[in-house]
Coordinates of C-alpha atoms in Angstrom, one line a residue:
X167 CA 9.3 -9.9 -0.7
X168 CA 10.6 -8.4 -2.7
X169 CA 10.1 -9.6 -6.1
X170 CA 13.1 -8.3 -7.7
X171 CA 14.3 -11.7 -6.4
X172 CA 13.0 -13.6 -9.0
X173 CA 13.7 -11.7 -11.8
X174 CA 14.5 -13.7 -14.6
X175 CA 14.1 -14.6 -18.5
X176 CA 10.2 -13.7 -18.5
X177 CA 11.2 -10.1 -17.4
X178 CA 13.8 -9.4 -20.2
X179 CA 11.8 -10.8 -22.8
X180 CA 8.8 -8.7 -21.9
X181 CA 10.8 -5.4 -21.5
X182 CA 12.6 -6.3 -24.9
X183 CA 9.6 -6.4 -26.9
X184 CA 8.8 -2.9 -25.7
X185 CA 12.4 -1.9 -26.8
X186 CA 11.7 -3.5 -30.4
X187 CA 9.1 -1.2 -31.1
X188 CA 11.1 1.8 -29.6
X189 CA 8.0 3.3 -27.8
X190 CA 7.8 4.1 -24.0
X191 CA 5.1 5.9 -24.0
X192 CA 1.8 4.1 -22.9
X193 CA -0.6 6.2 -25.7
X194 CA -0.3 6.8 -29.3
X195 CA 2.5 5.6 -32.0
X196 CA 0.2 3.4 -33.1
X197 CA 1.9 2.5 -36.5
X198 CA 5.5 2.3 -34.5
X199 CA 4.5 0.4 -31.8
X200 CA 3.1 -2.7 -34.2
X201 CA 0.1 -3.7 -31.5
X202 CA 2.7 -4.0 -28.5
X203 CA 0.7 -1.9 -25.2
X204 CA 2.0 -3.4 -22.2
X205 CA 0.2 -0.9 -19.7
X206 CA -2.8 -1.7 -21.0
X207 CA -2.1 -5.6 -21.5
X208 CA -1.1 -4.9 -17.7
X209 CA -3.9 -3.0 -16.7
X210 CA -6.2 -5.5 -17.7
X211 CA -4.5 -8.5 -16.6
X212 CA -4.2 -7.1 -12.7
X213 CA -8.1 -6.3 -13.3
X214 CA -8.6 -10.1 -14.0
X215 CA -6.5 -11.0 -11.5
X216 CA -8.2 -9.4 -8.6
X217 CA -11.4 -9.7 -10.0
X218 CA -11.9 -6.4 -10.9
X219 CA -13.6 -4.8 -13.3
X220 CA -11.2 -2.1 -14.1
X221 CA -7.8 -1.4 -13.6
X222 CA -5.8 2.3 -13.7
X223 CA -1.8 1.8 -14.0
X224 CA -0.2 5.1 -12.5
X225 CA 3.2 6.0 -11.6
X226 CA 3.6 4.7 -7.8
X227 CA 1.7 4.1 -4.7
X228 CA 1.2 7.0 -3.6
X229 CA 0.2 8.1 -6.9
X230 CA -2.5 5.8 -6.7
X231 CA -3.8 7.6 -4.0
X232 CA -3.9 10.8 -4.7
X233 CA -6.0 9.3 -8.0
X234 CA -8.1 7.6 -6.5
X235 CA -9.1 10.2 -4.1
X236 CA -9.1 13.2 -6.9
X237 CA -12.0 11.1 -8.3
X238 CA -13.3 10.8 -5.5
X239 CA -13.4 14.6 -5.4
X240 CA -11.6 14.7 -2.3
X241 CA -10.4 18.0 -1.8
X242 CA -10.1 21.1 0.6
X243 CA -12.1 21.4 3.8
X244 CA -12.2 17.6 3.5
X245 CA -11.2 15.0 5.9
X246 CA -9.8 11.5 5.1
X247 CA -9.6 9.4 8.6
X248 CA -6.9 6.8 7.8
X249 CA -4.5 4.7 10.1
X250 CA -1.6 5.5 12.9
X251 CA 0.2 2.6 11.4
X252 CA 1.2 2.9 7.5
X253 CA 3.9 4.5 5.6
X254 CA 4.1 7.9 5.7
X255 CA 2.5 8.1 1.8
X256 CA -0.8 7.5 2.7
X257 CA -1.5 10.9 4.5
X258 CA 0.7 12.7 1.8
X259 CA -1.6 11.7 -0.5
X260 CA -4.6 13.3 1.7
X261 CA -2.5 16.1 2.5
X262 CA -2.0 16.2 -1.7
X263 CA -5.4 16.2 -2.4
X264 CA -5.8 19.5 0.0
X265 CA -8.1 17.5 2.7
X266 CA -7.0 16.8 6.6
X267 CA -5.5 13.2 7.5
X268 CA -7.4 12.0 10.5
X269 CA -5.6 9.4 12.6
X270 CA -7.6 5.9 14.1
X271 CA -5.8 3.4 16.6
X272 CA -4.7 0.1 15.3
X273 CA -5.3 -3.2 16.9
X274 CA -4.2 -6.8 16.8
X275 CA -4.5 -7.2 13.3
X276 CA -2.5 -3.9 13.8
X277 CA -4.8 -2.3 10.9
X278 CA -7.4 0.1 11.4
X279 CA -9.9 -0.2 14.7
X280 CA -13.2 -0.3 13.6
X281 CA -14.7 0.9 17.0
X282 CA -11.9 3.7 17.3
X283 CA -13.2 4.8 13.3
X284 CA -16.5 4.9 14.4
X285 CA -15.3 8.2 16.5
X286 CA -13.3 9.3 14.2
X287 CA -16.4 10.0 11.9
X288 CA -17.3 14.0 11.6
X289 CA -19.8 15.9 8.8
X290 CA -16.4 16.8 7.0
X291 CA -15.3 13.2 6.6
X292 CA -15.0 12.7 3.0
X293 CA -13.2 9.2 2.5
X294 CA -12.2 6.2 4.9
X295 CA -8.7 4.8 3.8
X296 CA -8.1 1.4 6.0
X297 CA -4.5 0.1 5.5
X298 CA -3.8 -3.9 4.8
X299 CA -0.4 -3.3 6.4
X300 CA 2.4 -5.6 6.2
X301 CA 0.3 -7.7 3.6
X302 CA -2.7 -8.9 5.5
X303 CA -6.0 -8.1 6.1
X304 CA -7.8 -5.2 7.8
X305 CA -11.7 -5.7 9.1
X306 CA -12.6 -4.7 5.7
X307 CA -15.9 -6.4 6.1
X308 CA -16.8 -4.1 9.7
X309 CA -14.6 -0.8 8.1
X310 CA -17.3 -0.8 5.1
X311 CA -20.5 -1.9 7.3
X312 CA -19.5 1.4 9.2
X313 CA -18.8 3.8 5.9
X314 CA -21.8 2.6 4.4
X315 CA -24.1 3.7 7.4
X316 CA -22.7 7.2 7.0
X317 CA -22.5 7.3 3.1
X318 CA -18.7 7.2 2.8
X319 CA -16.3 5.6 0.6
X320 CA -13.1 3.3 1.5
X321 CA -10.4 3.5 -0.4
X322 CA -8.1 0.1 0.7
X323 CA -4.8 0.8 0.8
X324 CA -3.0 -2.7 -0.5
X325 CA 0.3 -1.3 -1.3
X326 CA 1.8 -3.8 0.9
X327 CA -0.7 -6.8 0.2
X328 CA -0.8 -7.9 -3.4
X329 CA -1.9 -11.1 -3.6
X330 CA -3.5 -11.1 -1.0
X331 CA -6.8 -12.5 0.0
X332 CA -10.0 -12.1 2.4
X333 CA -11.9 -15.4 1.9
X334 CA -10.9 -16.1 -1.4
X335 CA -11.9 -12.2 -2.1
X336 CA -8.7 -10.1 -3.3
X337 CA -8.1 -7.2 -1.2
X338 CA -8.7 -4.1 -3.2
X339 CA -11.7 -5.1 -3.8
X340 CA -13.9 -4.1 -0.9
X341 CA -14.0 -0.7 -1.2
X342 CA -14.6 2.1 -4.1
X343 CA -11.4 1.2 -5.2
X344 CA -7.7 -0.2 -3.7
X345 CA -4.5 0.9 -4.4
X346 CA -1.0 -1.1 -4.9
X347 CA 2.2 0.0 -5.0
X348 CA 4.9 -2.1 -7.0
X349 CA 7.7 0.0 -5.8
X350 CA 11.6 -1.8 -5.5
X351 CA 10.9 -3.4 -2.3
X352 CA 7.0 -4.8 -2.8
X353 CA 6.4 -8.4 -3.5
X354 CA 5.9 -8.0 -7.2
X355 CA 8.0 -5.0 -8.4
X356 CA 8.0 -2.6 -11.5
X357 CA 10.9 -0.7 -10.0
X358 CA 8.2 2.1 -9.3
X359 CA 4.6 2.1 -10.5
X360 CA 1.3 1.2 -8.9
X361 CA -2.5 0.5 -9.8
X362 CA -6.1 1.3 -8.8
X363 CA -9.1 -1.2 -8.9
X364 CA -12.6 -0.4 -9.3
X365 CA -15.7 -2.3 -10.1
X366 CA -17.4 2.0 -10.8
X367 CA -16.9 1.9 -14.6
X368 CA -17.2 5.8 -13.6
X369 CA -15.0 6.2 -11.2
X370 CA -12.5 4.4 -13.7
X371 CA -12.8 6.6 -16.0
X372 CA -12.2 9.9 -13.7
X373 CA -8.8 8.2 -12.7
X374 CA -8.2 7.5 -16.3
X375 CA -8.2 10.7 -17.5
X376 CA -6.9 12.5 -14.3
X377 CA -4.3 10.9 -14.6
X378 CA -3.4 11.9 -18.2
X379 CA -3.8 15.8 -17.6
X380 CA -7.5 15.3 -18.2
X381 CA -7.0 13.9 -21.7
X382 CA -10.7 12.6 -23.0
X383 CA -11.1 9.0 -23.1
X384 CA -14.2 8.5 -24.0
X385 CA -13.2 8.0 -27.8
X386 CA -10.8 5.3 -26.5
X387 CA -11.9 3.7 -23.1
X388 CA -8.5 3.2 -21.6
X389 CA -6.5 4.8 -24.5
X390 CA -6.5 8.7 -25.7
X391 CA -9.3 10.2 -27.7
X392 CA -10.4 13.8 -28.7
X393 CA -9.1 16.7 -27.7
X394 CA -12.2 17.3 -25.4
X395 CA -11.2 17.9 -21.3
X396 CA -13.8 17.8 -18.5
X397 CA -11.9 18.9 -16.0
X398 CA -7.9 19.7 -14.9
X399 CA -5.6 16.8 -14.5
X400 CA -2.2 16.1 -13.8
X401 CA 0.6 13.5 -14.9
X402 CA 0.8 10.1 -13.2
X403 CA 1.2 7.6 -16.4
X404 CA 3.0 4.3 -16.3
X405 CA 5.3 3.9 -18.8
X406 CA 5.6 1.0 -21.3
X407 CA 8.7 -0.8 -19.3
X408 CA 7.3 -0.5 -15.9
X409 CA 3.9 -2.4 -17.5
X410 CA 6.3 -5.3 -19.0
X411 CA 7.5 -6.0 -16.0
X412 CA 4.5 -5.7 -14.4
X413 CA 3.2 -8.6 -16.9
X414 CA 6.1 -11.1 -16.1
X415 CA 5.7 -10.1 -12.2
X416 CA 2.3 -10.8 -11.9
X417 CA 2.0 -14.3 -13.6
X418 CA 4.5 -15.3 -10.5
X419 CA 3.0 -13.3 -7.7
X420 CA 0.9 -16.3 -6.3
X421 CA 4.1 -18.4 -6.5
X422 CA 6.1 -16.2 -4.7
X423 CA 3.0 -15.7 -2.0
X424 CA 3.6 -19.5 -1.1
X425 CA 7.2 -19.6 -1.0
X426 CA 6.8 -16.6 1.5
X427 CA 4.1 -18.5 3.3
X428 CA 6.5 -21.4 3.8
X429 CA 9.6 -19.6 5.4
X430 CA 6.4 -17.5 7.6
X431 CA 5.5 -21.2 8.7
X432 CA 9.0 -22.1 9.9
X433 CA 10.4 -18.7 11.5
X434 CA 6.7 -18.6 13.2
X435 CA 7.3 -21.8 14.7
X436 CA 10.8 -20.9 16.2
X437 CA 9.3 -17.6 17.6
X438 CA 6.7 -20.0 19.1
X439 CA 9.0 -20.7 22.1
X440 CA 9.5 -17.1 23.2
X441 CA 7.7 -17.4 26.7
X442 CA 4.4 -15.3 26.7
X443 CA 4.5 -14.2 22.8
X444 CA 1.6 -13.8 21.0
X445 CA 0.8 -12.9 17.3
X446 CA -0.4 -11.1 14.9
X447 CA -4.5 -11.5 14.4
X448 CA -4.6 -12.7 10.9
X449 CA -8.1 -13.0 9.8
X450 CA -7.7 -15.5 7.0
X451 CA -4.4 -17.1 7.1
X452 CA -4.9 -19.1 3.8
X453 CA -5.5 -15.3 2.1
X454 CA -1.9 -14.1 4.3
X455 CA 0.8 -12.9 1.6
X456 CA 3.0 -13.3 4.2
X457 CA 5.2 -10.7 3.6
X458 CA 5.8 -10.2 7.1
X459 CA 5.6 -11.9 10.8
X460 CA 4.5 -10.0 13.3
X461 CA 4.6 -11.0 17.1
X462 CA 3.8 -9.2 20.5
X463 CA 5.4 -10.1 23.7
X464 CA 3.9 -9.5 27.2
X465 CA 5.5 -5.9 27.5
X466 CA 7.8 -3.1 25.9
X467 CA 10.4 -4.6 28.3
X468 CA 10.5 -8.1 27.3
X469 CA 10.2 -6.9 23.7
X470 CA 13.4 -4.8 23.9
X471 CA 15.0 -7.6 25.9
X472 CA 14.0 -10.4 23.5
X473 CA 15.3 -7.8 20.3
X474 CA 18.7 -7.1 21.8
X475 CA 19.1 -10.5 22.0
X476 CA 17.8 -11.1 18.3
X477 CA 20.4 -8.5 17.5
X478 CA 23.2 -10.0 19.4
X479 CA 23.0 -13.0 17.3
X480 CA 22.6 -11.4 14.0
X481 CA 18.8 -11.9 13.6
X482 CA 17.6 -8.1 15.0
X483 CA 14.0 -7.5 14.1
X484 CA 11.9 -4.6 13.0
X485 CA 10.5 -2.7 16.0
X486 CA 7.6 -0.7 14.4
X487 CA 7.2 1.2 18.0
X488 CA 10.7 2.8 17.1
X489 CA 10.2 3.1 12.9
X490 CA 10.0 6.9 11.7
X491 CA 8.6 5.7 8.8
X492 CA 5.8 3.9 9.8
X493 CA 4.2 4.9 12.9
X494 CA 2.5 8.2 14.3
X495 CA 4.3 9.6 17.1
X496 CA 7.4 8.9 15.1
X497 CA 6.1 11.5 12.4
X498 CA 8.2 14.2 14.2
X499 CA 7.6 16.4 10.5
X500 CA 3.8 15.9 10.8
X501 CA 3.8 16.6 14.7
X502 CA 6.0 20.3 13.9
X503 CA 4.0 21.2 10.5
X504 CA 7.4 21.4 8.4
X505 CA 6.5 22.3 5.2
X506 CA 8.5 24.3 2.1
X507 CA 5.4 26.4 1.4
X508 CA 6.0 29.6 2.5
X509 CA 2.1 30.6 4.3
X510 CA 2.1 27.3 6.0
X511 CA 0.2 24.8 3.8
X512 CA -1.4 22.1 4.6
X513 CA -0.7 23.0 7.7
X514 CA -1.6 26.7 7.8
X515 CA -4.5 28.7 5.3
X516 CA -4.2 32.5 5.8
X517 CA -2.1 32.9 9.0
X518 CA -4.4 30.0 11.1
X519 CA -3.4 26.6 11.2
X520 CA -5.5 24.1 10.1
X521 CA -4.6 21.1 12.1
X522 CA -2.4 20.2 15.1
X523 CA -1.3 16.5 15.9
X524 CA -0.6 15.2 19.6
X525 CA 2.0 12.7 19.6
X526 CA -0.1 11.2 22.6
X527 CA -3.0 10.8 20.6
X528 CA -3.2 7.0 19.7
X529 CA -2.2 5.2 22.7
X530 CA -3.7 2.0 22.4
X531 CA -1.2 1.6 19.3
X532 CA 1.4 3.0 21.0
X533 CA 1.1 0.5 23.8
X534 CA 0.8 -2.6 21.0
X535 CA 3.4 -0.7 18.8
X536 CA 5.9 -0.9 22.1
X537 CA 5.7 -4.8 22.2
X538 CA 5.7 -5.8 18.5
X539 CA 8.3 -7.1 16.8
X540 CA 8.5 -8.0 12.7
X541 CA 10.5 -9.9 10.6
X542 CA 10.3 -9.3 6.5
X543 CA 10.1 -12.4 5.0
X544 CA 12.3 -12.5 1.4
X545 CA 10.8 -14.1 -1.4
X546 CA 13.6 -16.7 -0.9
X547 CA 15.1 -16.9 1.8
X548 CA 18.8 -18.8 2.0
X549 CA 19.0 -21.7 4.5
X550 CA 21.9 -19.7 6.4
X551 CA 19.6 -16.8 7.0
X552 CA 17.0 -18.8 7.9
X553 CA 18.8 -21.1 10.8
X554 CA 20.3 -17.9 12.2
X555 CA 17.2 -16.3 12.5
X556 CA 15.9 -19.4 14.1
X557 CA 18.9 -20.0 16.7
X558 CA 18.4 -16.7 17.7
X559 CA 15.2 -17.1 18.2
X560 CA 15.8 -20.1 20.3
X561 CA 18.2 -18.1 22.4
X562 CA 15.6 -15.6 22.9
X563 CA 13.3 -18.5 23.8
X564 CA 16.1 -19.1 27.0
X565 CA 15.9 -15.6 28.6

């Protein structure tokens, strides 16, 4: 990742043709627009892809959230129990939709623990959104055995994942619905823009008018109709150039997914040597994107050690444990309540406040968090950066 790096002749000619007719606008200009819809043609070739039967283009990621759980009717008085590990968007978007983020340990697959969700559950939960963080799989399979003994939905968050795979089963496809994000730095890029996948024709069709203000759809499945409204919307449209280049990024996703596996292969192997590492549970490495490698060492000490090291010799990794953009404790906005609203919201309703967050609260993932370390792994990566990364490595290995 990310995809930007293969940008080539497919994506100009694909954003051209939208220029030709002179419409940006996904609906309407029927005559103008001479048959060209690229968010549509988009739209349904991501639904094929997955193997979906529908497919809602929206504006971003997070977007794609806040769809997917307004028709869901997620709302106020609602909780959404998602993961301690993600990027911040993915509680926004609860926060968004007026319900309560509820937090659930990771583990080594350093996605959502299924025994730590099972007591999360309360009478107010409302949705279930697992995370496929850094681009492989949750427990999908056990996360949806436990929603559907108490009747609730999963919404996967995939943002990171695209192209990625459960045996032979696209993620996204698990759950109610999934959501992608194809901002700048994802594997396949539109700049900013994202999707949600359903097989609930229903449930499409909510998103797909929600996300036009409520525009009716039912004349035109997928398209505008009447003037008719069934209930209040807002605007999260795609627009005609972020869908071409969704068209010429897709047809190279799985391409890109195996150059990425490749350069995973190779820097896994050097960070093989590291005395007492361990790695990241995958549980289908043939379905991995490999946009990332994760590994754990035997303590926050030796991780630390091993990093500065890594760092010395120009190859630093991410430590997650450390991110503020990714990991719980690190949330020091969510932990104080800071919000512009002036009575408090989402934080505060009348004077009370609705929800306070310990910074102790998930310490199973802080421990894990405290002895990970991640490399990003480029679509392509160039031989230099690939043999200092692996020197260091190899020093590392000598400590």
């Amino acid at each position: 990742m990310p995809g930007f790096e293969v940008f080539g002749e497919e994506e100009k000619q694909q954003v051209l043709e939208v220029f030709e007719t002179g419409v940006l606008f996904r609906y309407e200009f029927g005559e103008q627009r001479r048959g060209v819809y690229k968010v549509r043609e988009f739209e349904e070739a991501f639904a094929r892809y997955t193997g979906a039967s529908h497919a809602q283009a929206v504006t971003s990621g997070t977007a794609a959230l806040k769809v997917a759980l307004s028709a869901l009717g997620v709302g106020a008085g609602d909780e959404v129990i998602t993961q301690g590990f993600t990027f911040v968007a993915t509680w926004e978007a609860i926060f968004d939709a007026g319900a309560v983020p509820v937090f659930t340990e990771v583990d080594e697959t350093l996605n959502m623990d299924p025994a730590d969700l099972e007591k999360k559950i309360t009478d107010r939960t409302r949705a279930i959104i697992p995370v496929h963080m850094l681009g492989a799989q949750a427990r999908i399979r056990e996360i949806k055995a436990i929603a559907d003994k108490h009747g609730i939905p999963v919404i996967e968050d995939t943002a990171q994942a695209a192209g990625a795979r459960l045996d032979g089963q696209h993620l996204g496809t698990f759950g109610a619905c999934g959501t992608f994000s194809f901002d700048s730095v994802k594997t396949m890029t539109t700049g900013e823009g994202g999707m949600v996948i359903t097989n609930d024709e229903e449930l499409w069709r909510n998103m797909s008018e929600y996300h036009d203000h409520g525009h009716d759809h039912v004349v035109n499945p997928g398209g505008r109709g009447g003037e008719g409204r069934r209930f209040i919307g807002f605007n999260y449209r795609m627009m005609e150039l972020q869908g071409a280049m969704g068209l010429a990024q897709l047809a190279k996703l799985d391409d890109m997914v195996a150059s990425q596996k490749k350069t995973k292969a190779r820097l896994k192997e050097a960070a093989s040597a590291i005395p007492g590492v361990s790695f990241r549970t995958i549980l289908d490495e043939e379905g991995d994107s490999a946009t990332f490698l994760a590994f754990m060492l035997e303590s926050a000490e030796q991780a630390a050690a091993v990093n500065q090291v890594l760092r010395d010799n120009g190859a630093g990794a991410i430590a997650f444990g450390e991110n503020t953009w990714h990991f719980y404790p690190k949330w020091e906005h969510l932990m104080a309540g800071s919000t512009l609203c002036h009575n408090g919201w989402p934080f505060s309703l009348e004077g009370k406040r609705r929800v306070i967050y310990d910074p102790e609260a998930l310490p199973k993932s802080a421990e894990l968090m405290s002895r990970t370390l991640v490399y990003q792994i480029p679509v392509k990566m160039k031989n230099e950066q690939l043999d200092t990364i692996t020197a260091a490595l190899a020093k590392a290995a000598a400590l």
